[in-house]
Amino acid sequence: MEAFKNLVHMFETSVKSFGPHDLFGTKRNDVWTWSSYADVGKKVEDFRSGLAALGIQRGDNVAIVSDNREEWAIAAYACSGLGAALVPMYEAQKPDEWAFIANDCGAVAIIGGSKKVYSICEKLPSDVPSIKHVIGMDLPATDAHSFAAVMKKGAEKPVPSLQPSLEDTAILIYTSGTTGNPKGVILSHGNIISNINAVQTMLPIGKDDRSLSFLPWAHSFGH
């Protein structure tokens, strides 16, 4: 199997290899809906370009407060393609923890999952001056601050992905803060991709296999 160079290389190779195959399945009202690799690949391109239109660039940190969902992954790969780092947080955390983490990492943008989470996040710039943009996953597409609106803006002006180095930060995962304030743990593209490359040789996963993701993606193991 091919050894991946970084998360962007891994994702784009997978999209090219498995385009029509199902990537993410989401259950809503007891009905499963599926997005293919090609579908998600296009969404990543559009969201990446939309973030670029907002001025987000290599070296920036983008915070996200959301449970596991397709948009979470789209945001993560979009950030990687810009050389920006994702800073994930849990919806179950207290808002003052979101504020502390966003301020500590100097997040330039924050993405909220549910409408309730977004309504809290949109107040954070008053306490976290580095935040210039607040994006809501569940906002209607007509709202300029919605996830859908950012993707639409990106589709109008595509921006190619860059290939991060192994040393570039992919994700900043903060500790629980049980012994003090949370501390950001830097995980590089090299850190994560080395695990993925190793797993490829150990687990016989085929193109028709399906997995269930239940660990939180905001945690290193789930990620």
Coordinates of C-alpha atoms in Angstrom, one line a residue:
M1 CA 0.0 0.0 0.0
E2 CA 1.1 3.6 -0.6
A3 CA 2.6 5.5 2.3
F4 CA 0.8 8.7 2.7
K5 CA 2.8 12.0 3.0
N6 CA 0.3 14.0 5.0
L7 CA -3.4 14.1 5.7
V8 CA -4.1 16.1 2.5
H9 CA -2.3 13.5 0.4
M10 CA -4.2 10.7 2.2
F11 CA -7.6 12.3 1.6
E12 CA -7.1 13.3 -2.0
T13 CA -5.6 9.9 -2.8
S14 CA -8.7 8.2 -1.2
V15 CA -11.1 10.5 -3.1
K16 CA -9.4 9.7 -6.4
S17 CA -9.3 5.9 -5.7
F18 CA -12.8 5.4 -4.2
G19 CA -14.8 8.3 -5.7
P20 CA -18.2 6.6 -6.1
H21 CA -17.9 4.5 -2.9
D22 CA -19.8 5.6 0.3
L23 CA -17.6 7.6 2.7
F24 CA -20.0 8.9 5.4
G25 CA -23.4 7.7 6.5
T26 CA -25.6 9.8 8.7
K27 CA -28.7 8.6 10.4
R28 CA -31.5 11.2 10.6
N29 CA -35.1 10.3 11.6
D30 CA -34.2 6.6 11.4
V31 CA -33.1 7.0 7.8
W32 CA -29.5 6.6 6.6
T33 CA -28.2 9.0 4.0
W34 CA -24.8 8.5 2.4
S35 CA -22.1 10.8 0.9
S36 CA -19.5 9.4 -1.5
Y37 CA -15.8 10.1 -1.4
A38 CA -16.4 12.3 -4.5
D39 CA -19.2 14.2 -2.7
V40 CA -17.2 14.9 0.3
G41 CA -14.1 15.7 -1.8
K42 CA -16.1 18.5 -3.5
K43 CA -17.4 19.8 -0.2
V44 CA -13.9 19.9 1.2
E45 CA -12.7 21.8 -1.9
D46 CA -15.5 24.3 -1.6
F47 CA -15.2 24.8 2.2
R48 CA -11.4 25.2 1.9
S49 CA -11.8 27.8 -0.8
G50 CA -14.5 29.5 1.3
L51 CA -12.2 29.7 4.3
A52 CA -9.5 31.1 2.1
A53 CA -11.9 33.8 0.9
L54 CA -12.4 34.7 4.6
G55 CA -8.6 35.2 4.8
I56 CA -7.7 32.0 6.6
Q57 CA -4.2 30.9 5.7
R58 CA -1.3 28.7 6.5
G59 CA -0.3 28.8 10.2
D60 CA -3.8 29.9 11.4
N61 CA -5.8 28.0 14.0
V62 CA -9.5 27.3 13.4
A63 CA -11.5 26.2 16.4
I64 CA -14.5 23.9 16.1
V65 CA -17.2 23.0 18.7
S66 CA -19.2 20.0 17.5
D67 CA -20.1 16.4 18.0
N68 CA -19.0 13.9 15.3
R69 CA -20.6 14.7 11.9
E70 CA -19.7 14.9 8.3
E71 CA -19.2 18.7 8.5
W72 CA -16.5 18.1 11.2
A73 CA -14.4 16.0 8.8
I74 CA -15.0 18.5 5.9
A75 CA -13.7 21.3 8.1
A76 CA -10.7 19.3 9.2
Y77 CA -9.6 18.4 5.7
A78 CA -10.3 21.9 4.5
C79 CA -8.1 23.4 7.1
S80 CA -5.3 20.9 6.4
G81 CA -5.5 21.9 2.7
L82 CA -4.8 25.5 3.7
G83 CA -2.0 24.6 6.1
A84 CA -4.2 25.7 9.0
A85 CA -4.6 23.7 12.2
L86 CA -7.9 22.5 13.6
V87 CA -8.6 23.1 17.3
P88 CA -11.5 20.8 18.3
M89 CA -13.7 21.1 21.4
Y90 CA -16.7 19.2 22.8
E91 CA -20.2 20.5 22.7
A92 CA -20.5 19.2 26.3
Q93 CA -17.7 21.5 27.5
K94 CA -18.6 24.7 29.3
P95 CA -18.5 27.9 27.2
D96 CA -15.9 29.4 29.4
E97 CA -13.6 26.5 28.4
W98 CA -14.3 27.2 24.7
A99 CA -13.3 30.8 25.3
F100 CA -10.1 29.9 27.2
I101 CA -9.0 27.5 24.5
A102 CA -9.9 29.8 21.6
N103 CA -8.0 32.6 23.3
D104 CA -5.0 30.5 24.2
C105 CA -4.5 29.2 20.7
G106 CA -5.4 32.6 19.1
A107 CA -8.1 31.1 16.9
V108 CA -9.0 33.3 13.9
A109 CA -12.3 31.5 13.4
I110 CA -14.7 29.2 15.3
I111 CA -17.2 26.7 13.8
G112 CA -20.2 25.8 15.9
G113 CA -22.2 22.6 15.4
S114 CA -25.8 22.9 16.7
K115 CA -27.7 26.2 16.6
K116 CA -27.5 26.3 20.4
V117 CA -23.7 26.0 20.2
Y118 CA -23.5 28.6 17.5
S119 CA -25.6 31.1 19.5
I120 CA -23.0 30.9 22.2
C121 CA -20.0 30.9 19.9
E122 CA -21.1 34.1 18.2
K123 CA -20.7 35.9 21.5
L124 CA -17.1 34.7 22.0
P125 CA -15.3 37.4 19.9
S126 CA -16.1 39.9 22.7
D127 CA -13.8 37.9 24.9
V128 CA -11.6 36.4 22.3
P129 CA -10.4 39.3 20.0
S130 CA -8.5 37.0 17.7
I131 CA -11.8 35.4 16.4
K132 CA -12.8 37.2 13.2
H133 CA -15.3 34.7 11.9
V134 CA -18.0 32.5 13.5
I135 CA -19.6 29.8 11.3
G136 CA -22.7 27.7 12.1
M137 CA -23.1 24.2 10.7
D138 CA -26.9 24.2 11.2
L139 CA -27.7 27.7 10.1
P140 CA -29.8 28.1 6.9
A141 CA -27.9 28.5 3.7
T142 CA -29.3 32.0 3.3
D143 CA -27.3 33.1 6.4
A144 CA -24.0 34.5 5.4
H145 CA -22.4 32.9 8.5
S146 CA -23.6 29.4 7.7
F147 CA -21.4 26.5 6.7
A148 CA -23.4 26.2 3.4
A149 CA -22.8 29.9 2.6
V150 CA -19.0 29.5 3.2
M151 CA -19.0 26.5 0.8
K152 CA -21.0 28.4 -1.8
K153 CA -18.5 31.3 -1.6
G154 CA -15.7 28.8 -2.1
A155 CA -17.3 27.2 -5.1
E156 CA -17.3 30.5 -6.8
K157 CA -13.6 31.0 -6.4
P158 CA -11.7 27.7 -6.0
V159 CA -8.4 27.6 -4.2
P160 CA -6.0 24.6 -4.7
S161 CA -4.8 22.7 -1.8
L162 CA -1.3 22.8 -0.5
Q163 CA 0.7 19.9 0.7
P164 CA 1.7 20.4 4.4
S165 CA 5.1 19.2 5.6
L166 CA 5.3 16.4 8.2
E167 CA 6.2 19.1 10.8
D168 CA 3.2 21.3 10.1
T169 CA 0.6 21.2 12.8
A170 CA -2.6 19.3 11.8
I171 CA -4.5 19.6 15.1
L172 CA -4.2 21.1 18.5
I173 CA -6.0 18.9 21.1
Y174 CA -6.4 20.4 24.5
T175 CA -6.1 18.4 27.7
S176 CA -9.1 18.2 30.1
G177 CA -7.5 20.7 32.5
T178 CA -8.0 18.5 35.6
T179 CA -4.7 19.8 37.1
G180 CA -5.1 23.4 35.9
N181 CA -6.0 25.2 32.7
P182 CA -6.2 23.0 29.6
K183 CA -3.0 22.8 27.6
G184 CA -2.7 22.5 23.9
V185 CA -1.0 19.3 22.6
I186 CA 0.5 19.8 19.1
L187 CA -0.1 16.9 16.7
S188 CA 1.7 17.3 13.4
H189 CA 0.8 15.7 10.1
G190 CA 3.7 13.4 10.7
N191 CA 2.4 12.3 14.0
I192 CA -1.0 11.3 12.7
I193 CA 0.0 10.0 9.3
S194 CA 2.6 7.7 10.8
N195 CA -0.2 5.9 12.7
I196 CA -2.3 5.6 9.6
N197 CA 0.6 4.3 7.5
A198 CA 1.4 1.7 10.2
V199 CA -2.3 0.6 10.5
Q200 CA -2.4 -0.1 6.8
T201 CA 0.1 -2.9 7.1
M202 CA -1.6 -4.4 10.2
L203 CA -5.4 -4.3 9.4
P204 CA -6.7 -6.0 6.3
I205 CA -9.3 -3.3 5.5
G206 CA -10.9 -3.6 2.1
K207 CA -12.7 -1.1 -0.1
D208 CA -16.1 -2.7 0.7
D209 CA -15.6 -2.7 4.5
R210 CA -17.5 -0.3 6.7
S211 CA -16.7 1.0 10.1
L212 CA -18.7 2.7 12.9
S213 CA -17.2 5.8 14.4
F214 CA -18.4 6.4 17.9
L215 CA -15.3 7.8 19.7
P216 CA -15.3 11.6 19.8
W217 CA -13.2 13.1 17.0
A218 CA -12.1 15.9 19.3
H219 CA -10.0 13.3 21.2
S220 CA -6.7 12.1 19.7
F221 CA -7.8 8.4 19.5
G222 CA -11.1 9.2 17.8
H223 CA -9.3 11.5 15.5

